[in-house]
Amino acid sequence: MDQGVEDVRARLLALRAEAVERAAGLGAAKSDLVAASWGTNIDDEHDPEGQTIAFERAQVDALATDARLRLAEVDAALDRLAAGTYGTCAVGGEPIDPARLLARPTATTCVEHAQPPSTTRRRDR
């Protein structure tokens, strides 16, 4: 296999390992939060620490969701690499600039197609 492809695969696998580790760590953090609040007042509104604990749980949940989404992005990039479509824009089919892939290894589109449509206004006369 081409050295460039192997380098990309190694980078994606490293990103995958980071995402798995992050998701596992956040799962442990959530378990710790739940265990720490076990047996306390269930009513967050009237518990002096309830709002803080609820905020921390929500924050950990959001970060865990982000880690799972990152893992899915990396897995999809690895699938594209295996299929030979990695680095090809999913919208226009043109090659994605290597600098973009270096900055965002999971990118599915070229820069042009990643931008939202122009919001220029038409002047009515």
N, CA, C and O atoms as a MOPAC input file, in Angstrom:
PM7 MOZYME 1SCF
protein

 N      0.83700 1    -1.18000 1     0.00000 1
 C      0.00000 1     0.00000 1     0.00000 1
 C      0.88300 1     1.24600 1     0.00000 1
 O      1.96400 1     1.24600 1     0.58800 1
 N      0.43300 1     2.27500 1    -0.64200 1
 C      1.12200 1     3.55700 1    -0.76700 1
 C      1.42600 1     4.16300 1     0.60500 1
 O      0.59200 1     4.11300 1     1.51000 1
 N      2.63400 1     4.74100 1     0.75400 1
 C      3.05500 1     5.30900 1     2.04100 1
 C      2.13400 1     6.43700 1     2.48400 1
 O      1.85500 1     6.57600 1     3.67500 1
 N      1.65400 1     7.25100 1     1.53200 1
 C      0.73800 1     8.33600 1     1.87000 1
 C     -0.54400 1     7.81800 1     2.49100 1
 O     -1.05300 1     8.39300 1     3.45300 1
 N     -1.06600 1     6.73500 1     1.94400 1
 C     -2.28700 1     6.12300 1     2.47800 1
 C     -2.02100 1     5.56000 1     3.87000 1
 O     -2.85400 1     5.68200 1     4.76800 1
 N     -0.86800 1     4.94900 1     4.03900 1
 C     -0.51300 1     4.40400 1     5.35700 1
 C     -0.36200 1     5.51500 1     6.39300 1
 O     -0.74600 1     5.34700 1     7.55000 1
 N      0.19800 1     6.64800 1     5.97400 1
 C      0.32900 1     7.79100 1     6.88700 1
 C     -1.04300 1     8.31100 1     7.30500 1
 O     -1.27100 1     8.61600 1     8.47500 1
 N     -1.95300 1     8.40900 1     6.33700 1
 C     -3.31900 1     8.86400 1     6.63900 1
 C     -3.99500 1     7.87500 1     7.57600 1
 O     -4.63100 1     8.27300 1     8.55200 1
 N     -3.86000 1     6.58800 1     7.28000 1
 C     -4.46900 1     5.56000 1     8.13200 1
 C     -3.93100 1     5.65300 1     9.56500 1
 O     -4.69400 1     5.56500 1    10.52800 1
 N     -2.62700 1     5.82900 1     9.69500 1
 C     -2.02100 1     5.93400 1    11.03100 1
 C     -2.55600 1     7.15600 1    11.77200 1
 O     -2.84700 1     7.08800 1    12.96600 1
 N     -2.68300 1     8.26100 1    11.06300 1
 C     -3.20700 1     9.47800 1    11.70000 1
 C     -4.66000 1     9.28400 1    12.12700 1
 O     -5.04500 1     9.67500 1    13.22900 1
 N     -5.46100 1     8.68400 1    11.25800 1
 C     -6.87000 1     8.44500 1    11.59400 1
 C     -6.99900 1     7.46300 1    12.75700 1
 O     -7.85600 1     7.63800 1    13.62400 1
 N     -6.16400 1     6.44600 1    12.78000 1
 C     -6.21600 1     5.48600 1    13.88900 1
 C     -5.81900 1     6.14700 1    15.20700 1
 O     -6.36600 1     5.81600 1    16.25800 1
 N     -4.86700 1     7.08100 1    15.15400 1
 C     -4.49100 1     7.81900 1    16.36600 1
 C     -5.65000 1     8.69800 1    16.83200 1
 O     -5.93000 1     8.78100 1    18.02800 1
 N     -6.32300 1     9.35500 1    15.88400 1
 C     -7.49500 1    10.17000 1    16.23600 1
 C     -8.60900 1     9.30100 1    16.81000 1
 O     -9.32100 1     9.70900 1    17.72800 1
 N     -8.74700 1     8.10000 1    16.25900 1
 C     -9.77400 1     7.17700 1    16.75200 1
 C     -9.47200 1     6.76100 1    18.18800 1
 O    -10.36300 1     6.73100 1    19.03600 1
 N     -8.20800 1     6.44100 1    18.44900 1
 C     -7.81700 1     6.04500 1    19.80700 1
 C     -8.07800 1     7.18100 1    20.79600 1
 O     -8.52900 1     6.94100 1    21.91600 1
 N     -7.79500 1     8.42100 1    20.38100 1
 C     -8.07000 1     9.57600 1    21.24400 1
 C     -9.56200 1     9.70500 1    21.53000 1
 O     -9.96100 1     9.96700 1    22.66500 1
 N    -10.38300 1     9.52000 1    20.50000 1
 C    -11.83600 1     9.64300 1    20.66900 1
 C    -12.37800 1     8.54600 1    21.58000 1
 O    -13.24000 1     8.80500 1    22.42000 1
 N    -11.88000 1     7.33300 1    21.41900 1
 C    -12.31400 1     6.22100 1    22.27500 1
 C    -11.91300 1     6.49400 1    23.72100 1
 O    -12.70700 1     6.29700 1    24.64200 1
 N    -10.67900 1     6.94900 1    23.91400 1
 C    -10.20000 1     7.25200 1    25.26800 1
 C    -11.01800 1     8.38300 1    25.89700 1
 O    -11.37700 1     8.32500 1    27.07300 1
 N    -11.30200 1     9.39100 1    25.10900 1
 C    -12.09000 1    10.52300 1    25.61700 1
 C    -13.49500 1    10.06900 1    25.99900 1
 O    -13.99700 1    10.43900 1    27.06000 1
 N    -14.13300 1     9.27200 1    25.14500 1
 C    -15.48300 1     8.78600 1    25.44200 1
 C    -15.48200 1     7.92800 1    26.70100 1
 O    -16.39200 1     8.02700 1    27.52400 1
 N    -14.46700 1     7.09100 1    26.85000 1
 C    -14.37900 1     6.24200 1    28.04400 1
 C    -14.17300 1     7.09000 1    29.29400 1
 O    -14.79300 1     6.84000 1    30.32800 1
 N    -13.30900 1     8.08300 1    29.20100 1
 C    -13.06900 1     8.96700 1    30.34000 1
 C    -14.31300 1     9.73500 1    30.73800 1
 O    -14.58000 1     9.92100 1    31.92600 1
 N    -15.07500 1    10.18200 1    29.75000 1
 C    -16.30600 1    10.91300 1    30.04700 1
 C    -17.36500 1     9.98900 1    30.63000 1
 O    -18.16400 1    10.40400 1    31.46900 1
 N    -17.37100 1     8.73900 1    30.18600 1
 C    -18.28900 1     7.76600 1    30.78400 1
 C    -17.96300 1     7.55000 1    32.24900 1
 O    -18.85900 1     7.44900 1    33.08800 1
 N    -16.67500 1     7.47800 1    32.55200 1
 C    -16.25000 1     7.32000 1    33.94700 1
 C    -16.59400 1     8.56300 1    34.75700 1
 O    -17.00500 1     8.45900 1    35.91200 1
 N    -16.42600 1     9.74400 1    34.15300 1
 C    -16.75700 1    10.99600 1    34.85200 1
 C    -18.24300 1    11.05500 1    35.16900 1
 O    -18.63700 1    11.50000 1    36.24700 1
 N    -19.06500 1    10.60700 1    34.22800 1
 C    -20.51500 1    10.61100 1    34.48000 1
 C    -20.85900 1     9.63300 1    35.59200 1
 O    -21.67800 1     9.93600 1    36.45900 1
 N    -20.24100 1     8.47000 1    35.56700 1
 C    -20.47800 1     7.48600 1    36.63100 1
 C    -20.08400 1     8.05700 1    37.98700 1
 O    -20.78000 1     7.84800 1    38.98100 1
 N    -18.96500 1     8.77900 1    38.02500 1
 C    -18.51900 1     9.41000 1    39.27100 1
 C    -19.52100 1    10.45500 1    39.75000 1
 O    -19.80100 1    10.54800 1    40.94500 1
 N    -20.06300 1    11.24500 1    38.81800 1
 C    -21.06100 1    12.25400 1    39.18700 1
 C    -22.31800 1    11.61000 1    39.75300 1
 O    -22.87100 1    12.06800 1    40.75300 1
 N    -22.75700 1    10.54900 1    39.10400 1
 C    -23.95900 1     9.85000 1    39.56900 1
 C    -23.70200 1     9.23700 1    40.93700 1
 O    -24.54400 1     9.33000 1    41.83000 1
 N    -22.54000 1     8.61000 1    41.10700 1
 C    -22.21200 1     7.98700 1    42.39300 1
 C    -22.09400 1     9.03200 1    43.49800 1
 O    -22.51800 1     8.79400 1    44.62900 1
 N    -21.52200 1    10.18400 1    43.17500 1
 C    -21.34800 1    11.23400 1    44.17900 1
 C    -22.67300 1    11.81100 1    44.64300 1
 O    -22.80100 1    12.25700 1    45.78300 1
 N    -23.65800 1    11.79900 1    43.75700 1
 C    -24.94600 1    12.38000 1    44.13300 1
 C    -25.94500 1    11.32900 1    44.60700 1
 O    -27.09000 1    11.65400 1    44.92100 1
 N    -25.51800 1    10.08500 1    44.65900 1
 C    -26.39400 1     9.00500 1    45.09800 1
 C    -26.80000 1     9.22900 1    46.55400 1
 O    -25.94900 1     9.47900 1    47.40700 1
 N    -28.06200 1     9.14400 1    46.82600 1
 C    -28.54100 1     9.28600 1    48.19200 1
 C    -28.75300 1    10.72500 1    48.62200 1
 O    -29.18500 1    10.97900 1    49.74600 1
 N    -28.45400 1    11.67400 1    47.73700 1
 C    -28.70900 1    13.07200 1    48.07700 1
 C    -30.11300 1    13.43900 1    47.62900 1
 O    -30.82300 1    12.62900 1    47.03300 1
 N    -30.49000 1    14.63100 1    47.91600 1
 C    -31.80400 1    15.12500 1    47.54500 1
 C    -31.97600 1    15.03000 1    46.03200 1
 O    -31.16800 1    15.57500 1    45.28100 1
 N    -33.01500 1    14.34600 1    45.58400 1
 C    -33.25200 1    14.15500 1    44.15500 1
 C    -33.78100 1    15.43200 1    43.50800 1
 O    -33.66400 1    15.61200 1    42.29600 1
 N    -34.35200 1    16.29800 1    44.30000 1
 C    -34.95000 1    17.53600 1    43.81300 1
 C    -33.85100 1    18.57400 1    43.57500 1
 O    -33.45100 1    19.28000 1    44.50000 1
 N    -33.36400 1    18.66400 1    42.33100 1
 C    -32.27300 1    19.58600 1    41.99900 1
 C    -32.60400 1    21.03400 1    42.34900 1
 O    -31.71800 1    21.80800 1    42.71300 1
 N    -33.86400 1    21.39200 1    42.23800 1
 C    -34.25600 1    22.78000 1    42.46500 1
 C    -34.04300 1    23.21600 1    43.90900 1
 O    -33.68300 1    24.36400 1    44.16800 1
 N    -34.26800 1    22.29300 1    44.85700 1
 C    -34.17300 1    22.65100 1    46.26900 1
 C    -32.88000 1    22.18600 1    46.94000 1
 O    -32.61100 1    22.55400 1    48.08400 1
 N    -32.10300 1    21.40600 1    46.26000 1
 C    -30.81200 1    20.96800 1    46.78700 1
 C    -29.79700 1    22.07500 1    46.50700 1
 O    -29.68400 1    22.52000 1    45.36500 1
 N    -29.05600 1    22.52800 1    47.51800 1
 C    -28.08800 1    23.61400 1    47.29700 1
 C    -27.07700 1    23.31500 1    46.18700 1
 O    -26.63000 1    24.23100 1    45.49700 1
 N    -26.71800 1    22.05800 1    46.01300 1
 C    -25.75500 1    21.70300 1    44.97000 1
 C    -26.44300 1    21.12400 1    43.74200 1
 O    -25.78000 1    20.74400 1    42.77700 1
 N    -27.76000 1    21.05500 1    43.77400 1
 C    -28.50300 1    20.40900 1    42.69500 1
 C    -28.28000 1    21.01400 1    41.33400 1
 O    -28.06200 1    20.29300 1    40.36100 1
 N    -28.33000 1    22.32400 1    41.25200 1
 C    -28.14400 1    22.96100 1    39.95000 1
 C    -26.72700 1    22.76400 1    39.43400 1
 O    -26.52100 1    22.58800 1    38.23300 1
 N    -25.76200 1    22.79400 1    40.32100 1
 C    -24.37300 1    22.57200 1    39.91500 1
 C    -24.19800 1    21.15400 1    39.39000 1
 O    -23.57000 1    20.94000 1    38.35300 1
 N    -24.75600 1    20.18700 1    40.11100 1
 C    -24.64400 1    18.79000 1    39.68600 1
 C    -25.36500 1    18.58100 1    38.35900 1
 O    -24.85500 1    17.89500 1    37.47400 1
 N    -26.55200 1    19.17300 1    38.22000 1
 C    -27.29600 1    19.04100 1    36.96500 1
 C    -26.50700 1    19.64400 1    35.80500 1
 O    -26.47700 1    19.08100 1    34.71100 1
 N    -25.87000 1    20.78600 1    36.04600 1
 C    -25.05100 1    21.42100 1    35.01100 1
 C    -23.87700 1    20.52400 1    34.63700 1
 O    -23.58600 1    20.33800 1    33.45500 1
 N    -23.20900 1    19.97300 1    35.63400 1
 C    -22.05500 1    19.10800 1    35.36800 1
 C    -22.47200 1    17.86800 1    34.58500 1
 O    -21.76100 1    17.44200 1    33.67500 1
 N    -23.61100 1    17.29100 1    34.92900 1
 C    -24.10500 1    16.12600 1    34.17400 1
 C    -24.38700 1    16.50200 1    32.72700 1
 O    -24.00800 1    15.78000 1    31.80500 1
 N    -25.05400 1    17.63700 1    32.53200 1
 C    -25.36900 1    18.07800 1    31.17600 1
 C    -24.09400 1    18.34300 1    30.38100 1
 O    -24.01400 1    18.02000 1    29.19600 1
 N    -23.10600 1    18.92700 1    31.03600 1
 C    -21.84000 1    19.20700 1    30.36700 1
 C    -21.13200 1    17.90600 1    29.97500 1
 O    -20.63200 1    17.78200 1    28.85700 1
 N    -21.09200 1    16.95400 1    30.88400 1
 C    -20.45700 1    15.66800 1    30.58500 1
 C    -21.22000 1    14.95200 1    29.47400 1
 O    -20.60600 1    14.35400 1    28.59000 1
 N    -22.55200 1    15.00800 1    29.51000 1
 C    -23.34700 1    14.38900 1    28.44400 1
 C    -23.03300 1    15.01300 1    27.08700 1
 O    -22.88200 1    14.30100 1    26.09400 1
 N    -22.93400 1    16.34000 1    27.04200 1
 C    -22.63400 1    17.02800 1    25.78300 1
 C    -21.24000 1    16.66200 1    25.27500 1
 O    -21.05300 1    16.43300 1    24.08000 1
 N    -20.27600 1    16.60900 1    26.16900 1
 C    -18.91700 1    16.23800 1    25.76900 1
 C    -18.85500 1    14.78100 1    25.30500 1
 O    -18.12700 1    14.46000 1    24.36600 1
 N    -19.61000 1    13.90500 1    25.95400 1
 C    -19.64600 1    12.49400 1    25.54800 1
 C    -20.28400 1    12.35500 1    24.16800 1
 O    -19.82300 1    11.56600 1    23.34300 1
 N    -21.33900 1    13.11800 1    23.92400 1
 C    -21.97100 1    13.10400 1    22.60500 1
 C    -20.98200 1    13.57500 1    21.55000 1
 O    -20.89500 1    12.98700 1    20.47200 1
 N    -20.23900 1    14.62700 1    21.85200 1
 C    -19.22400 1    15.13900 1    20.94000 1
 C    -18.15900 1    14.07700 1    20.65800 1
 O    -17.72700 1    13.92100 1    19.51600 1
 N    -17.73900 1    13.35500 1    21.68400 1
 C    -16.72500 1    12.30300 1    21.50700 1
 C    -17.26300 1    11.17600 1    20.62700 1
 O    -16.53800 1    10.64800 1    19.78400 1
 N    -18.52800 1    10.80700 1    20.81800 1
 C    -19.12800 1     9.75600 1    19.98100 1
 C    -19.24700 1    10.21400 1    18.52800 1
 O    -19.00500 1     9.43500 1    17.60600 1
 N    -19.62000 1    11.47200 1    18.32600 1
 C    -19.70600 1    12.00500 1    16.96400 1
 C    -18.32800 1    12.03900 1    16.31000 1
 O    -18.19200 1    11.72200 1    15.12800 1
 N    -17.31700 1    12.41700 1    17.06600 1
 C    -15.94600 1    12.44300 1    16.54600 1
 C    -15.50700 1    11.03300 1    16.14600 1
 O    -14.88800 1    10.83500 1    15.10000 1
 N    -15.83400 1    10.06900 1    16.98600 1
 C    -15.49900 1     8.67700 1    16.68300 1
 C    -16.18800 1     8.23100 1    15.39200 1
 O    -15.57400 1     7.56500 1    14.55900 1
 N    -17.45100 1     8.59100 1    15.22700 1
 C    -18.18400 1     8.23400 1    14.01000 1
 C    -17.56200 1     8.89700 1    12.77900 1
 O    -17.47600 1     8.27400 1    11.72000 1
 N    -17.12700 1    10.15600 1    12.91000 1
 C    -16.46400 1    10.84600 1    11.79700 1
 C    -15.17200 1    10.14000 1    11.40400 1
 O    -14.89100 1     9.95500 1    10.22000 1
 N    -14.39900 1     9.75200 1    12.39400 1
 C    -13.12400 1     9.08100 1    12.12500 1
 C    -13.37400 1     7.71500 1    11.49800 1
 O    -12.68900 1     7.33700 1    10.54800 1
 N    -14.34800 1     6.97000 1    12.01700 1
 C    -14.67400 1     5.66400 1    11.43600 1
 C    -15.13300 1     5.80600 1     9.98500 1
 O    -14.77700 1     4.99100 1     9.13300 1
 N    -15.92500 1     6.84500 1     9.70900 1
 C    -16.37400 1     7.08100 1     8.33200 1
 C    -15.18300 1     7.41500 1     7.43200 1
 O    -15.13200 1     6.97400 1     6.28400 1
 N    -14.23200 1     8.18400 1     7.94400 1
 C    -13.03400 1     8.51000 1     7.16400 1
 C    -12.21300 1     7.24900 1     6.88700 1
 O    -11.69000 1     7.07500 1     5.78600 1
 N    -12.10300 1     6.37800 1     7.88000 1
 C    -11.38900 1     5.10600 1     7.67100 1
 C    -12.10900 1     4.24700 1     6.63300 1
 O    -11.46200 1     3.58100 1     5.82400 1
 N    -13.43500 1     4.25900 1     6.65200 1
 C    -14.20700 1     3.52200 1     5.64400 1
 C    -13.95600 1     4.08800 1     4.24700 1
 O    -13.79700 1     3.33500 1     3.28600 1
 N    -13.92100 1     5.42900 1     4.13800 1
 C    -13.64300 1     6.05200 1     2.83500 1
 C    -12.23300 1     5.70900 1     2.36700 1
 O    -11.99900 1     5.49200 1     1.17800 1
 N    -11.30700 1     5.66200 1     3.29900 1
 C     -9.93000 1     5.30800 1     2.95300 1
 C     -9.88000 1     3.88400 1     2.39700 1
 O     -9.22500 1     3.62700 1     1.38800 1
 N    -10.57200 1     2.97100 1     3.05800 1
 C    -10.60500 1     1.57200 1     2.60600 1
 C    -11.30000 1     1.43500 1     1.24700 1
 O    -10.93300 1     0.58200 1     0.43800 1
 N    -12.30300 1     2.27900 1     1.00800 1
 C    -13.04900 1     2.21400 1    -0.24800 1
 C    -12.35900 1     2.95800 1    -1.38900 1
 O    -12.77900 1     2.86700 1    -2.54200 1
 N    -11.29500 1     3.69400 1    -1.05800 1
 C    -10.58300 1     4.44500 1    -2.07900 1
 C    -11.21100 1     5.78900 1    -2.40800 1
 O    -10.85900 1     6.40300 1    -3.41600 1
 N    -12.13600 1     6.25900 1    -1.57500 1
 C    -12.79100 1     7.54400 1    -1.83100 1
 C    -12.34300 1     8.63600 1    -0.87100 1
 O    -12.85100 1     9.75600 1    -0.93400 1
 N    -11.40700 1     8.33200 1     0.01100 1
 C    -10.90300 1     9.34200 1     0.94800 1
 C    -10.23200 1    10.45300 1     0.15200 1
 O     -9.46000 1    10.19000 1    -0.77000 1
 N    -10.53100 1    11.68600 1     0.51300 1
 C     -9.92000 1    12.82000 1    -0.17000 1
 C    -10.67800 1    13.27000 1    -1.40200 1
 O    -10.20400 1    14.13300 1    -2.14200 1
 N    -11.85300 1    12.69400 1    -1.63300 1
 C    -12.70300 1    13.09200 1    -2.74900 1
 C    -13.92700 1    13.80300 1    -2.19200 1
 O    -14.58400 1    13.29000 1    -1.28600 1
 N    -14.23700 1    14.97300 1    -2.72400 1
 C    -15.37700 1    15.76000 1    -2.25100 1
 C    -16.67300 1    14.97800 1    -2.46000 1
 O    -16.94500 1    14.49200 1    -3.55700 1
 N    -17.45900 1    14.86400 1    -1.40800 1
 C    -18.72100 1    14.13000 1    -1.47300 1
 C    -19.78100 1    14.88400 1    -2.27200 1
 O    -20.77800 1    14.29200 1    -2.68600 1
 N    -19.58100 1    16.17400 1    -2.49200 1
 C    -20.56800 1    16.96700 1    -3.22900 1
 C    -20.22400 1    17.02700 1    -4.71100 1
 O    -21.04900 1    16.68700 1    -5.55800 1
 N    -19.00400 1    17.46000 1    -5.02500 1
 C    -18.63600 1    17.67500 1    -6.42100 1
 C    -17.74900 1    16.61500 1    -7.03600 1
 O    -17.57700 1    16.58600 1    -8.25500 1
 N    -17.18100 1    15.73900 1    -6.21600 1
 C    -16.33600 1    14.67300 1    -6.72600 1
 C    -14.90000 1    15.07200 1    -7.00400 1
 O    -14.09600 1    14.23400 1    -7.41500 1
 N    -14.55800 1    16.34700 1    -6.78600 1
 C    -13.18400 1    16.77700 1    -7.02800 1
 C    -12.31100 1    16.42500 1    -5.82100 1
 O    -12.82000 1    16.18300 1    -4.72600 1
 N    -10.99500 1    16.40000 1    -6.03400 1
 C    -10.09700 1    16.10600 1    -4.91500 1
 C    -10.16500 1    17.20600 1    -3.84900 1
 O    -10.29800 1    18.38800 1    -4.16300 1
 N    -10.07100 1    16.79400 1    -2.59900 1
 C    -10.00800 1    17.73900 1    -1.48500 1
 C     -8.54800 1    18.14100 1    -1.32400 1
 O     -7.65600 1    17.29200 1    -1.33600 1
 N     -8.31300 1    19.42900 1    -1.17400 1
 C     -6.95200 1    19.96000 1    -1.02900 1
 C     -6.23500 1    19.24400 1     0.12100 1
 O     -6.78900 1    19.13400 1     1.21500 1
 N     -5.01200 1    18.75900 1    -0.11300 1
 C     -4.26500 1    18.07800 1     0.95000 1
 C     -4.10100 1    18.92500 1     2.21500 1
 O     -4.07800 1    18.38200 1     3.32000 1
 N     -3.98700 1    20.25100 1     2.06500 1
 C     -3.86700 1    21.12300 1     3.24300 1
 C     -5.13500 1    21.04800 1     4.09400 1
 O     -5.06700 1    21.07600 1     5.32300 1
 N     -6.28500 1    20.95200 1     3.44000 1
 C     -7.55100 1    20.81200 1     4.18000 1
 C     -7.58100 1    19.47900 1     4.91100 1
 O     -7.99000 1    19.41600 1     6.07000 1
 N     -7.15400 1    18.42300 1     4.25000 1
 C     -7.15100 1    17.10500 1     4.89200 1
 C     -6.14100 1    17.04600 1     6.02900 1
 O     -6.33300 1    16.31800 1     7.00300 1
 N     -5.07700 1    17.80500 1     5.90300 1
 C     -4.10600 1    17.86400 1     6.98900 1
 C     -4.72800 1    18.55700 1     8.20200 1
 O     -4.54000 1    18.12800 1     9.34100 1
 N     -5.47200 1    19.63100 1     7.94100 1
 C     -6.12200 1    20.37000 1     9.02600 1
 C     -7.35100 1    19.64300 1     9.56300 1
 O     -7.61300 1    19.65900 1    10.76600 1
 N     -8.10200 1    19.00500 1     8.66700 1
 C     -9.33200 1    18.28900 1     9.04100 1
 C     -9.31900 1    16.92100 1     8.37600 1
 O     -9.89500 1    16.75700 1     7.30000 1
 N     -8.68000 1    15.94300 1     8.99000 1
 C     -8.54000 1    14.63000 1     8.35700 1
 C     -9.86300 1    13.92200 1     8.07500 1
 O     -9.90200 1    12.98700 1     7.27500 1
 N    -10.93400 1    14.35100 1     8.71500 1
 C    -12.23000 1    13.70300 1     8.49800 1
 C    -13.10600 1    14.47500 1     7.51600 1
 O    -14.28000 1    14.14400 1     7.34900 1
 N    -12.55600 1    15.49800 1     6.86400 1
 C    -13.34100 1    16.31900 1     5.93600 1
 C    -13.93300 1    15.46100 1     4.82300 1
 O    -13.27900 1    14.56200 1     4.29500 1
 N    -15.18700 1    15.75900 1     4.47900 1
 C    -15.86500 1    15.02500 1     3.40700 1
 C    -16.07400 1    15.88600 1     2.17100 1
 O    -16.46600 1    15.38300 1     1.11700 1
 N    -15.81300 1    17.18800 1     2.29800 1
 C    -16.01200 1    18.09600 1     1.17000 1
 C    -14.80000 1    19.00100 1     0.99600 1
 O    -14.00900 1    19.20600 1     1.91700 1
 N    -14.68200 1    19.53000 1    -0.20900 1
 C    -13.65300 1    20.53300 1    -0.46800 1
 C    -14.07900 1    21.82800 1     0.21500 1
 O    -15.21100 1    21.94100 1     0.68500 1
 N    -13.18600 1    22.79200 1     0.27100 1
 C    -13.48700 1    24.06400 1     0.93700 1
 C    -14.68100 1    24.74700 1     0.27600 1
 O    -15.55800 1    25.27400 1     0.96000 1
 N    -14.71100 1    24.73800 1    -1.03600 1
 C    -15.80400 1    25.41300 1    -1.75000 1
 C    -17.16500 1    24.86200 1    -1.33700 1
 O    -18.10200 1    25.62600 1    -1.10800 1
 N    -17.27300 1    23.56100 1    -1.24200 1
 C    -18.56300 1    22.95800 1    -0.89500 1
 C    -18.82800 1    22.92900 1     0.60400 1
 O    -19.94500 1    22.63500 1     1.02800 1
 N    -17.82400 1    23.23000 1     1.40100 1
 C    -18.01600 1    23.26900 1     2.85300 1
 C    -18.60100 1    24.59900 1     3.29800 1
 O    -19.12000 1    24.71100 1     4.40800 1
 N    -18.52000 1    25.60300 1     2.44200 1
 C    -19.01900 1    26.93100 1     2.78100 1
 C    -20.53200 1    26.99100 1     2.60400 1
 O    -21.08200 1    26.39200 1     1.68000 1
 N    -21.20100 1    27.72000 1     3.49800 1
 C    -22.64000 1    27.91000 1     3.30400 1
 C    -22.87800 1    28.76200 1     2.06200 1
 O    -22.00400 1    29.53200 1     1.66400 1
 N    -24.04100 1    28.63300 1     1.45500 1
 C    -24.32000 1    29.42800 1     0.25800 1
 C    -24.19000 1    30.92300 1     0.55300 1
 O    -24.44200 1    31.37700 1     1.66900 1
 N    -23.80000 1    31.65600 1    -0.45100 1
 C    -23.64800 1    33.09800 1    -0.30300 1
 C    -24.97900 1    33.73300 1     0.07900 1
 O    -26.04300 1    33.31000 1    -0.37500 1
 N    -24.89600 1    34.73900 1     0.90900 1
 C    -26.11700 1    35.41600 1     1.35000 1
 C    -26.16500 1    36.83600 1     0.80000 1
 O    -26.54600 1    37.77400 1     1.50000 1
 N    -25.77800 1    36.97600 1    -0.44800 1
 C    -25.82000 1    38.30600 1    -1.05200 1
 C    -27.26100 1    38.71300 1    -1.27500 1
 O    -28.11500 1    37.89800 1    -1.62300 1
 N    -27.50800 1    39.98000 1    -1.06900 1
 C    -28.86000 1    40.50300 1    -1.25600 1
 C    -29.00400 1    41.07600 1    -2.65500 1
 O    -28.08300 1    41.67400 1    -3.21100 1
 N    -30.15800 1    40.87800 1    -3.18600 1
 C    -30.47800 1    41.46700 1    -4.47300 1
 C    -31.17500 1    42.79100 1    -4.21000 1
 O    -32.09600 1    42.87200 1    -3.39700 1
 N    -30.73500 1    43.80300 1    -4.89400 1
 C    -31.36900 1    45.11200 1    -4.70800 1
 C    -32.61100 1    45.19900 1    -5.57600 1
 O    -32.56500 1    45.00100 1    -6.79000 1
 N    -33.69400 1    45.49400 1    -4.93500 1
 C    -34.92700 1    45.73600 1    -5.68000 1
 C    -34.99000 1    47.21400 1    -6.02700 1
 O    -34.76200 1    48.06600 1    -5.16800 1
 N    -35.29000 1    47.51300 1    -7.24700 1
 C    -35.34100 1    48.91800 1    -7.65900 1
 C    -36.72900 1    49.33600 1    -7.93200 1
 O    -36.96800 1    50.48800 1    -8.29200 1

